[in-house]
Tab-separated table of C-alpha atoms in Angstrom:
chain	number	residue	atom	x	y	z
N	1	MET	CA	9.080	11.087	10.897
N	2	THR	CA	8.020	8.277	7.954
N	3	LYS	CA	5.557	5.927	9.715
N	4	LYS	CA	5.746	2.292	8.495
N	5	ILE	CA	2.072	0.814	8.338
N	6	THR	CA	1.693	-2.963	7.737
N	7	PHE	CA	-1.355	-4.449	6.367
N	8	ILE	CA	-1.807	-8.180	7.140
N	9	GLY	CA	-4.401	-9.694	4.906
N	10	ALA	CA	-3.860	-7.003	2.122
N	11	GLY	CA	-5.330	-9.174	-0.335
N	12	SER	CA	-8.532	-7.910	0.729
N	13	THR	CA	-7.939	-5.539	-1.948
N	14	ILE	CA	-11.330	-3.368	-1.293
N	15	PHE	CA	-10.697	-2.656	2.356
N	16	MET	CA	-6.828	-2.071	1.918
N	17	LYS	CA	-8.053	0.582	-0.652
N	18	ASN	CA	-10.087	2.143	1.989
N	19	ILE	CA	-7.590	2.226	4.582
N	20	ILE	CA	-4.708	3.219	2.643
N	21	GLY	CA	-6.778	5.817	0.855
N	22	ASP	CA	-7.840	7.312	3.699
N	23	ALA	CA	-4.193	7.528	5.001
N	24	LEU	CA	-3.054	9.097	2.060
N	25	HIS	CA	-5.095	12.168	2.553
N	26	TYR	CA	-3.368	13.136	6.175
N	27	PRO	CA	0.245	14.685	5.242
N	28	ALA	CA	1.496	12.832	8.403
N	29	LEU	CA	1.147	9.769	6.585
N	30	SER	CA	1.068	10.727	2.917
N	31	ASP	CA	4.894	9.284	2.934
N	32	ALA	CA	4.345	6.263	4.518
N	33	GLN	CA	5.843	3.036	3.624
N	34	PHE	CA	3.367	0.635	3.274
N	35	ALA	CA	4.315	-3.171	3.774
N	36	LEU	CA	1.492	-5.422	2.235
N	37	MET	CA	1.306	-9.048	3.414
N	38	ASP	CA	-0.940	-11.775	2.055
N	39	ILE	CA	-0.601	-15.460	1.520
N	40	ASP	CA	-2.496	-15.059	-1.977
N	41	ASP	CA	0.398	-13.796	-4.675
N	42	ILE	CA	-2.008	-12.855	-6.916
N	43	ARG	CA	-4.460	-10.966	-4.828
N	44	LEU	CA	-1.162	-9.349	-3.340
N	45	GLU	CA	0.046	-8.409	-6.500
N	46	GLU	CA	-3.474	-6.817	-7.444
N	47	SER	CA	-3.881	-4.753	-4.225
N	48	ALA	CA	0.076	-3.619	-4.443
N	49	LEU	CA	-1.292	-2.345	-7.918
N	50	VAL	CA	-3.977	-0.489	-6.743
N	51	ALA	CA	-2.173	1.103	-3.945
N	52	ARG	CA	0.452	2.247	-5.999
N	53	LYS	CA	-1.894	3.968	-8.665
N	54	MET	CA	-3.606	5.615	-5.471
N	55	ILE	CA	-0.283	7.239	-4.443
N	56	SER	CA	0.932	8.294	-8.158
N	57	SER	CA	-2.902	9.647	-8.384
N	58	MET	CA	-2.462	12.084	-5.413
N	59	ASN	CA	1.245	12.835	-5.851
N	60	VAL	CA	2.210	11.575	-2.877
N	61	ASP	CA	5.449	10.311	-1.737
N	62	ALA	CA	4.458	6.890	0.187
N	63	LYS	CA	5.838	3.590	-0.711
N	64	VAL	CA	4.675	0.123	-1.244
N	65	SER	CA	6.338	-3.375	-0.365
N	66	THR	CA	4.719	-6.574	-0.792
N	67	TYR	CA	5.557	-9.571	1.889
N	68	THR	CA	4.265	-13.028	1.926
N	69	ASP	CA	6.457	-13.558	5.107
N	70	GLN	CA	4.522	-12.115	8.297
N	71	ARG	CA	7.656	-11.257	10.376
N	72	ALA	CA	9.556	-9.668	7.363
N	73	ALA	CA	6.622	-7.589	7.174
N	74	LEU	CA	6.005	-6.773	10.317
N	75	GLU	CA	9.620	-5.424	11.069
N	76	GLY	CA	9.472	-2.059	12.482
N	77	ALA	CA	6.134	-1.433	11.954
N	78	ASP	CA	4.501	1.354	13.617
N	79	PHE	CA	0.743	0.558	13.283
N	80	VAL	CA	-0.296	-2.758	12.197
N	81	VAL	CA	-3.895	-3.445	10.431
N	82	VAL	CA	-5.231	-7.116	10.472
N	83	ALA	CA	-8.127	-8.047	7.893
N	84	PHE	CA	-8.228	-11.526	6.449
N	85	GLN	CA	-10.574	-14.339	6.901
N	86	ILE	CA	-9.281	-17.752	7.907
N	87	GLY	CA	-11.107	-20.423	5.709
N	88	GLY	CA	-12.573	-17.824	3.386
N	89	TYR	CA	-16.001	-18.228	1.886
N	90	ASP	CA	-15.175	-22.239	0.635
N	91	PRO	CA	-14.907	-24.201	2.579
N	92	CYS	CA	-15.358	-22.766	6.207
N	93	THR	CA	-18.319	-20.237	5.505
N	94	ILE	CA	-20.290	-22.886	3.641
N	95	THR	CA	-19.513	-25.271	6.277
N	96	ASP	CA	-20.506	-22.891	9.349
N	97	PHE	CA	-23.737	-22.296	7.695
N	98	ASP	CA	-24.806	-26.103	5.700
N	99	ILE	CA	-23.937	-28.221	8.919
N	100	PRO	CA	-26.213	-26.206	11.470
N	101	LYS	CA	-28.752	-26.157	8.726
N	102	ASN	CA	-28.974	-29.956	8.405
N	103	TYR	CA	-30.064	-29.879	12.164
N	104	GLY	CA	-32.401	-27.107	11.773
N	105	LEU	CA	-30.379	-24.137	13.005
N	106	ARG	CA	-30.718	-21.163	10.423
N	107	GLN	CA	-28.581	-17.983	10.472
N	108	THR	CA	-28.183	-14.781	8.567
N	109	ILE	CA	-24.515	-14.181	8.985
N	110	ALA	CA	-22.737	-16.650	11.293
N	111	ASP	CA	-19.366	-14.580	11.533
N	112	THR	CA	-19.585	-13.209	15.259
N	113	LEU	CA	-21.711	-15.410	17.394
N	114	GLY	CA	-23.488	-18.585	17.449
N	115	VAL	CA	-22.089	-21.603	16.210
N	116	GLY	CA	-20.403	-19.867	13.428
N	117	GLY	CA	-18.733	-17.417	15.143
N	118	ILE	CA	-17.332	-19.786	17.758
N	119	MET	CA	-15.876	-21.957	14.739
N	120	ARG	CA	-14.591	-18.536	13.047
N	121	GLY	CA	-12.790	-17.738	16.630
N	122	LEU	CA	-11.393	-21.015	17.030
N	123	ARG	CA	-9.552	-20.990	13.557
N	124	THR	CA	-9.058	-17.078	13.829
N	125	VAL	CA	-7.420	-16.354	16.869
N	126	PRO	CA	-4.424	-19.043	16.651
N	127	HIS	CA	-3.458	-16.965	13.778
N	128	LEU	CA	-3.894	-13.296	15.697
N	129	TRP	CA	-1.583	-15.114	18.344
N	130	LYS	CA	1.085	-15.656	15.741
N	131	ILE	CA	0.748	-12.127	14.705
N	132	CYS	CA	1.093	-11.064	18.566
N	133	ASP	CA	4.285	-13.317	18.745
N	134	ASP	CA	6.128	-11.413	15.719
N	135	MET	CA	5.133	-8.356	16.889
N	136	LEU	CA	6.708	-8.984	20.184
N	137	GLU	CA	9.725	-9.733	18.228
N	138	VAL	CA	10.000	-7.221	15.468
N	139	CYS	CA	7.567	-4.436	16.531
N	140	PRO	CA	6.844	-4.373	20.126
N	141	ASP	CA	5.620	-0.798	20.432
N	142	ALA	CA	3.223	-0.987	17.110
N	143	LEU	CA	-0.264	-0.285	17.598
N	144	MET	CA	-2.468	-3.275	16.175
N	145	LEU	CA	-5.784	-1.723	14.432
N	146	GLN	CA	-7.863	-4.930	14.367
N	147	TYR	CA	-10.641	-5.662	11.692
N	148	VAL	CA	-11.328	-9.237	11.856
N	149	ASN	CA	-14.490	-10.950	13.261
N	150	PRO	CA	-15.316	-12.066	15.721
N	151	MET	CA	-14.244	-9.239	17.093
N	152	ALA	CA	-15.187	-9.509	20.889
N	153	ILE	CA	-13.539	-12.847	20.828
N	154	ASN	CA	-10.411	-11.589	19.189
N	155	ILE	CA	-9.972	-8.927	21.444
N	156	TRP	CA	-10.564	-11.065	24.587
N	157	ALA	CA	-8.182	-13.621	23.297
N	158	ILE	CA	-5.408	-11.623	22.609
N	159	ALA	CA	-5.443	-9.173	25.892
N	160	ALA	CA	-5.690	-12.349	27.819
N	161	LYS	CA	-2.396	-14.158	26.223
N	162	TYR	CA	-0.663	-11.153	25.224
N	163	PRO	CA	-1.286	-8.311	27.310
N	164	THR	CA	1.409	-6.038	26.386
N	165	ILE	CA	0.399	-5.738	22.545
N	166	LYS	CA	-1.524	-2.561	21.877
N	167	GLN	CA	-4.463	-3.395	20.466
N	168	VAL	CA	-7.800	-1.725	19.469
N	169	GLY	CA	-10.825	-3.592	17.667
N	170	LEU	CA	-12.243	-1.627	14.966
N	171	CYS	CA	-15.994	-1.678	13.465
N	172	HIS	CA	-18.078	0.486	11.241
N	173	SER	CA	-21.314	0.037	13.383
N	174	VAL	CA	-21.281	3.313	15.378
N	175	GLN	CA	-20.550	5.793	12.635
N	176	GLY	CA	-22.553	3.488	10.191
N	177	THR	CA	-25.899	3.185	11.880
N	178	ALA	CA	-25.861	6.758	13.200
N	179	LYS	CA	-25.629	7.357	9.399
N	180	GLU	CA	-28.943	5.203	8.669
N	181	LEU	CA	-30.709	6.924	11.246
N	182	ALA	CA	-30.085	10.240	10.347
N	183	GLY	CA	-31.639	9.159	6.754
N	184	ASP	CA	-34.471	7.305	8.401
N	185	LEU	CA	-35.253	10.664	10.644
N	186	GLY	CA	-34.425	13.408	7.605
N	187	VAL	CA	-31.785	14.598	10.056
N	188	ASP	CA	-28.547	16.293	9.008
N	189	LEU	CA	-25.869	13.979	10.027
N	190	ALA	CA	-23.359	16.783	10.911
N	191	ASN	CA	-25.868	17.700	13.485
N	192	MET	CA	-26.407	14.678	15.027
N	193	ARG	CA	-24.640	13.998	18.534
N	194	TYR	CA	-24.989	10.480	20.137
N	195	ARG	CA	-22.877	8.435	22.920
N	196	SER	CA	-22.959	4.772	22.492
N	197	ALA	CA	-21.477	1.875	24.626
N	198	GLY	CA	-21.761	-1.685	25.003
N	199	ILE	CA	-19.907	-4.799	23.146
N	200	ASN	CA	-19.227	-5.354	19.653
N	201	HIS	CA	-22.394	-5.675	17.674
N	202	MET	CA	-24.472	-5.127	20.502
N	203	ALA	CA	-23.603	-1.785	21.608
N	204	TYR	CA	-26.570	0.763	22.035
N	205	TYR	CA	-26.915	4.736	21.452
N	206	LEU	CA	-27.548	5.743	25.217
N	207	ASN	CA	-28.011	9.305	23.892
N	208	LEU	CA	-29.385	10.288	20.366
N	209	GLU	CA	-29.889	14.010	19.943
N	210	GLU	CA	-29.964	16.923	16.923
N	211	ARG	CA	-28.394	20.154	17.513
N	212	LEU	CA	-30.904	22.919	16.413
N	213	PRO	CA	-30.656	26.310	14.998
N	214	ASP	CA	-30.187	28.061	18.359
N	215	GLY	CA	-27.712	25.755	19.495
N	216	SER	CA	-30.024	23.623	21.770
N	217	TYR	CA	-30.364	20.161	21.508
N	218	ARG	CA	-33.463	17.749	20.834
N	219	ASP	CA	-33.579	14.206	22.127
N	220	LEU	CA	-34.368	12.034	18.923
N	221	TYR	CA	-35.216	8.706	20.768
N	222	PRO	CA	-39.215	10.239	20.893
N	223	VAL	CA	-39.331	10.735	17.086
N	224	LEU	CA	-37.692	7.785	16.140
N	225	LYS	CA	-40.217	5.786	18.740
N	226	GLU	CA	-43.173	7.691	17.555
N	227	GLY	CA	-42.259	7.476	14.025
N	228	TYR	CA	-41.865	3.994	14.100
N	229	ALA	CA	-45.068	3.076	16.018
N	230	SER	CA	-47.186	5.161	14.028
N	231	GLY	CA	-45.761	3.606	10.426
N	232	GLU	CA	-44.796	6.996	9.513
N	233	LEU	CA	-41.230	6.432	10.115
N	234	VAL	CA	-40.350	3.382	7.363
N	235	PRO	CA	-36.648	2.260	8.209
N	236	LYS	CA	-34.622	2.255	4.953
N	237	THR	CA	-33.015	-0.875	3.844
N	238	ASN	CA	-29.617	-1.199	5.220
N	239	PRO	CA	-26.909	-0.454	2.650
N	240	TYR	CA	-24.793	-3.264	3.793
N	241	SER	CA	-27.585	-5.578	3.047
N	242	PRO	CA	-30.154	-4.760	0.524
N	243	ARG	CA	-32.211	-7.840	1.480
N	244	CYS	CA	-32.863	-6.613	4.876
N	245	PRO	CA	-35.463	-4.375	5.511
N	246	ASN	CA	-33.957	-3.363	8.789
N	247	LEU	CA	-36.985	-3.970	10.955
N	248	VAL	CA	-35.507	-5.783	13.861
N	249	ARG	CA	-33.733	-3.084	15.351
N	250	TYR	CA	-36.685	-1.117	15.419
N	251	GLU	CA	-38.932	-3.613	17.065
N	252	MET	CA	-36.316	-4.346	19.620
N	253	MET	CA	-35.936	-0.628	20.500
N	254	THR	CA	-39.714	-0.319	21.319
N	255	ARG	CA	-39.249	-3.469	24.018
N	256	ILE	CA	-36.012	-2.503	25.483
N	257	GLY	CA	-36.390	1.389	24.556
N	258	TYR	CA	-32.675	1.925	22.958
N	259	PHE	CA	-31.278	1.249	19.243
N	260	VAL	CA	-28.697	-1.284	18.756
N	261	THR	CA	-25.717	-0.157	16.471
N	262	GLU	CA	-25.572	-3.415	14.678
N	263	SER	CA	-27.460	-4.541	11.793
N	264	SER	CA	-30.571	-6.166	12.026
N	265	GLU	CA	-29.576	-9.337	9.781
N	266	HIS	CA	-27.060	-9.885	12.635
N	267	PHE	CA	-29.225	-9.160	15.527
N	268	ALA	CA	-31.780	-11.493	14.575
N	269	GLU	CA	-29.135	-14.350	15.415
N	270	TYR	CA	-27.823	-12.660	18.422
N	271	THR	CA	-31.008	-13.235	20.531
N	272	PRO	CA	-33.770	-16.178	20.248
N	273	TYR	CA	-36.702	-14.012	19.344
N	274	PHE	CA	-36.453	-13.623	15.877
N	275	ILE	CA	-35.621	-16.964	13.820
N	276	LYS	CA	-37.764	-19.783	15.052
N	277	ASN	CA	-38.318	-22.924	13.479
N	278	GLY	CA	-42.324	-23.116	12.468
N	279	ARG	CA	-42.845	-19.696	12.505
N	280	GLU	CA	-42.089	-18.337	9.164
N	281	ASP	CA	-44.502	-15.806	9.938
N	282	ILE	CA	-41.913	-13.908	12.002
N	283	ILE	CA	-39.209	-14.344	9.300
N	284	GLU	CA	-41.564	-12.834	6.683
N	285	ARG	CA	-42.803	-9.982	8.996
N	286	PHE	CA	-39.176	-8.394	9.926
N	287	GLY	CA	-37.647	-9.621	6.591
N	288	ILE	CA	-35.149	-11.557	7.620
N	289	PRO	CA	-32.486	-12.560	5.117
N	290	LEU	CA	-31.547	-16.076	6.308
N	291	ASP	CA	-28.409	-17.035	4.534
N	292	GLU	CA	-27.203	-13.627	3.755
N	293	TYR	CA	-23.822	-13.996	4.173
N	294	PRO	CA	-23.297	-16.659	1.718
N	295	LYS	CA	-24.945	-14.886	-0.888
N	296	ARG	CA	-23.175	-11.637	-0.271
N	297	CYS	CA	-19.610	-13.563	-0.371
N	298	VAL	CA	-21.067	-15.046	-3.730
N	299	GLU	CA	-22.098	-11.599	-5.037
N	300	GLN	CA	-18.815	-9.905	-3.652
N	301	ILE	CA	-16.689	-12.444	-5.489
N	302	ALA	CA	-18.502	-11.529	-8.571
N	303	ASP	CA	-18.000	-7.814	-8.184
N	304	TRP	CA	-14.590	-8.222	-7.383
N	305	LYS	CA	-13.708	-9.764	-10.690
N	306	SER	CA	-15.314	-6.646	-12.367
N	307	GLN	CA	-13.468	-4.177	-10.481
N	308	ALA	CA	-10.316	-5.925	-10.502
N	309	GLU	CA	-10.182	-5.437	-14.142
N	310	GLU	CA	-11.453	-1.944	-13.671
N	311	PHE	CA	-8.259	-1.427	-11.630
N	312	ARG	CA	-5.953	-2.814	-14.130
N	313	THR	CA	-6.776	-0.826	-17.018
N	314	ALA	CA	-7.419	2.258	-14.687
N	315	ASP	CA	-4.949	5.437	-15.229
N	316	GLN	CA	-5.640	6.761	-11.825
N	317	ILE	CA	-7.518	5.532	-8.780
N	318	VAL	CA	-8.356	8.286	-6.457
N	319	VAL	CA	-10.918	7.598	-3.216
N	320	GLN	CA	-13.024	9.592	-1.049
N	321	GLN	CA	-12.147	9.196	2.758
N	322	SER	CA	-14.043	6.341	4.158
N	323	HIS	CA	-16.043	6.273	7.680
N	324	GLU	CA	-13.433	3.968	8.949
N	325	TYR	CA	-11.327	4.862	11.805
N	326	ALA	CA	-7.741	3.497	11.032
N	327	ALA	CA	-6.226	6.281	9.455
N	328	THR	CA	-7.927	8.790	12.262
N	329	ILE	CA	-6.089	6.886	14.503
N	330	MET	CA	-2.977	6.560	13.240
N	331	ASN	CA	-2.948	10.138	12.058
N	332	ALA	CA	-4.185	11.239	15.818
N	333	VAL	CA	-1.090	9.099	17.498
N	334	ALA	CA	1.550	10.428	14.671
N	335	THR	CA	0.905	14.130	15.114
N	336	ASP	CA	-0.313	14.474	18.803
N	337	THR	CA	-3.860	15.365	17.727
N	338	SER	CA	-6.943	14.498	19.458
N	339	ALA	CA	-9.575	12.434	18.146
N	340	VAL	CA	-12.766	10.782	19.198
N	341	ILE	CA	-13.307	7.079	17.955
N	342	TYR	CA	-15.598	3.671	19.041
N	343	GLY	CA	-12.979	1.113	19.835
N	344	ASN	CA	-13.339	-2.399	21.184
N	345	ILE	CA	-10.656	-2.934	23.909
N	346	ALA	CA	-10.243	-5.387	26.728
N	347	ASN	CA	-12.366	-4.329	30.022
N	348	HIS	CA	-10.572	-2.786	32.920
N	349	GLY	CA	-13.417	-0.914	34.682
N	350	TYR	CA	-14.301	0.605	31.267
N	351	ILE	CA	-17.899	-0.698	31.680
N	352	PRO	CA	-18.583	-1.636	35.253
N	353	GLN	CA	-21.326	-3.817	34.682
N	354	LEU	CA	-19.664	-5.825	32.631
N	355	PRO	CA	-17.110	-8.840	33.414
N	356	GLU	CA	-13.210	-7.743	33.842
N	357	GLY	CA	-11.573	-8.840	30.776
N	358	CYS	CA	-14.211	-9.082	28.200
N	359	ALA	CA	-13.989	-7.019	25.190
N	360	VAL	CA	-16.059	-3.547	25.333
N	361	GLU	CA	-16.927	-0.931	23.123
N	362	VAL	CA	-16.780	2.543	24.109
N	363	PRO	CA	-15.986	6.117	23.340
N	364	CYS	CA	-12.052	6.315	23.298
N	365	LEU	CA	-9.852	9.464	22.949
N	366	VAL	CA	-6.953	8.883	20.735
N	367	ASP	CA	-3.623	10.978	20.672
N	368	ALA	CA	0.027	10.307	20.969
N	369	ASN	CA	-0.568	8.571	24.119
N	370	GLY	CA	-2.539	5.739	22.202
N	371	ILE	CA	-6.034	4.462	22.831
N	372	GLN	CA	-7.245	5.820	25.888
N	373	PRO	CA	-10.946	4.138	26.578
N	374	THR	CA	-13.760	6.390	28.815
N	375	VAL	CA	-15.485	4.895	31.287
N	376	VAL	CA	-19.402	4.620	30.553
N	377	ASN	CA	-21.016	3.123	33.881
N	378	ASP	CA	-24.824	4.045	32.882
N	379	ILE	CA	-26.021	1.431	30.719
N	380	PRO	CA	-29.527	0.535	31.665
N	381	PRO	CA	-29.644	-3.181	33.268
N	382	GLN	CA	-31.893	-4.529	30.457
N	383	LEU	CA	-29.184	-3.922	28.100
N	384	ILE	CA	-26.536	-5.220	30.199
N	385	ALA	CA	-28.659	-8.683	31.117
N	386	LEU	CA	-28.798	-9.064	26.842
N	387	MET	CA	-25.195	-8.244	26.413
N	388	ARG	CA	-24.471	-10.418	28.981
N	389	THR	CA	-25.959	-13.621	27.022
N	390	ASN	CA	-23.604	-13.003	24.276
N	391	ILE	CA	-20.229	-12.568	26.518
N	392	ASN	CA	-21.240	-16.243	27.965
N	393	VAL	CA	-20.298	-17.616	24.663
N	394	GLN	CA	-17.669	-15.326	23.807
N	395	GLU	CA	-16.196	-15.864	27.303
N	396	LEU	CA	-16.392	-19.575	26.759
N	397	THR	CA	-14.899	-19.835	23.305
N	398	VAL	CA	-12.189	-17.695	24.793
N	399	THR	CA	-11.239	-20.125	27.600
N	400	ALA	CA	-11.601	-23.268	25.436
N	401	LEU	CA	-8.661	-21.580	23.252
N	402	LEU	CA	-6.350	-20.719	26.260
N	403	ASN	CA	-6.980	-23.746	28.256
N	404	GLU	CA	-7.304	-26.025	24.944
N	405	ASP	CA	-10.311	-27.459	26.292
N	406	ILE	CA	-12.679	-28.956	23.482
N	407	ASP	CA	-15.401	-29.227	26.759
N	408	ASN	CA	-15.910	-25.407	26.388
N	409	VAL	CA	-16.401	-25.242	22.460
N	410	TYR	CA	-19.486	-27.531	23.604
N	411	HIS	CA	-20.648	-24.902	26.270
N	412	ALA	CA	-20.211	-22.197	24.406
N	413	ALA	CA	-22.732	-23.692	21.731
N	414	MET	CA	-25.075	-24.672	24.539
N	415	LEU	CA	-25.177	-21.195	25.850
N	416	ASP	CA	-25.922	-19.257	22.355
N	417	PRO	CA	-29.281	-17.735	22.809
N	418	HIS	CA	-30.385	-18.868	19.245
N	419	THR	CA	-29.068	-22.299	19.167
N	420	ALA	CA	-30.102	-23.194	22.772
N	421	ALA	CA	-33.648	-21.752	21.554
N	422	GLU	CA	-34.048	-24.043	18.457
N	423	LEU	CA	-31.923	-27.266	19.521
N	424	ASP	CA	-31.660	-29.817	22.282
N	425	LEU	CA	-28.714	-31.100	23.866
N	426	ASP	CA	-28.015	-33.805	21.762
N	427	GLN	CA	-28.650	-31.732	18.670
N	428	ILE	CA	-25.933	-29.175	19.970
N	429	TRP	CA	-23.485	-31.754	21.017
N	430	ALA	CA	-23.786	-33.508	17.565
N	431	MET	CA	-23.797	-30.612	15.471
N	432	VAL	CA	-20.807	-29.277	17.605
N	433	SER	CA	-18.848	-32.217	16.749
N	434	GLU	CA	-19.682	-32.443	13.351
N	435	LEU	CA	-18.398	-28.679	12.389
N	436	ILE	CA	-15.152	-29.530	13.734
N	437	SER	CA	-14.862	-32.566	12.280
N	438	ALA	CA	-15.736	-31.072	8.910
N	439	HIS	CA	-13.173	-28.247	9.980
N	440	GLY	CA	-10.140	-30.647	9.791
N	441	ASP	CA	-6.989	-28.726	9.515
N	442	TRP	CA	-8.715	-25.021	9.748
N	443	LEU	CA	-8.813	-25.635	13.907
N	444	PRO	CA	-5.940	-25.914	15.742
N	445	GLU	CA	-4.513	-29.276	16.031
N	446	TRP	CA	-5.420	-29.711	19.876
N	447	ALA	CA	-9.186	-29.401	19.002
N	448	GLN	CA	-9.129	-32.159	16.072
N	449	LYS	CA	-7.302	-34.433	18.615
N	450	ALA	CA	-9.475	-33.702	21.771
N	451	ASN	CA	-12.821	-33.761	19.671
N	452	SER	CA	-11.571	-37.481	17.841
N	453	ARG	CA	-10.938	-38.823	21.564
N	454	LYS	CA	-14.474	-37.229	22.539
N	455	GLU	CA	-15.938	-39.097	19.438
N	456	ARG	CA	-14.931	-42.493	20.591
N	457	VAL	CA	-16.070	-41.911	24.321
């Protein structure tokens, strides 16, 4: 049966290309109806052109339609892929970096946690809730495949307000880092076996093993730790951030015993240890790329201009399957074949050591029954404790959104590990107030009004 796959934020052409390209490799999805929706007409048409050229190049029967009306695009959808950035690089990302920097708070990515993640959550969640409203009306049984940051805040907020919406948050941290580690160790990725669990961007490999020729497995952690300690293993540069030598994660592994799934430039701003005023020696020692995300955005915008011209003039566009999970999930559901992915879902006992309802990232079985998370109850206490420092910020941000309580926005910033390590309370209050004012209409109306009243008190 033909499946309808709706893509909200289809103007993200490169990402759209990967997801649709992956889907077209599966016979069960090769005749799908792809409904592409975006508010940018030009980027939408560019994406539609790329999708149609892929379909033609692969000689399959899929169809593409474009929409600027969200509800129309969602009508009758089986799967809803969400990938957008509210406020974009200019002005919102620039604001998220520049104002904190004026207070002495420096960041690397600022899209998941910290003051940047809090602000992005405030401007993103209301739009995700609008998608949920429309889904309940026109495709209540559809599965939302959510690729938007701040992932954990988004998943938690959706589950809290729209518990009947079927959703999973998807990230390439687990499988991407596994590939990086295989390269660092000189191990064939196909022979690597691992088990990971935690929260998005702060999950850990609880087991990391290599299959040997005799069929047995060896623990790779001793090799990883001894190689880093001796200097024989030199961490390779993160392919997603060529300016970051990926040392933060290795150093943290020596302190807490396990390797985290998200990149060093991300992890550096999730903790209070690596980005510190007056300690440039630490910044240099670990090669922390401050202001990394704005630099990356500028480069991606420039790259897109050249890529867009290549796509416009190309006779064919053929893509290899990526390591994203979306198409694997859609195929497993459509064909009732089993697949295992790492997904972000609301915690209903899946990690008993973490709060009920928070967003957790665990192994999930997928088939016609949908996303079926597994229980992981053996995470070491030091890892759980680190996760809780991040969950505090996520919970307060979600609570602010659910209750329209501006005070909890300030509390979230106050409890953020990196922010609290660098700024005093007066600085935090002034910075948050300035960020809310600067974001203006990008934030929900209640936040603007409440903050205006707060400033007058």
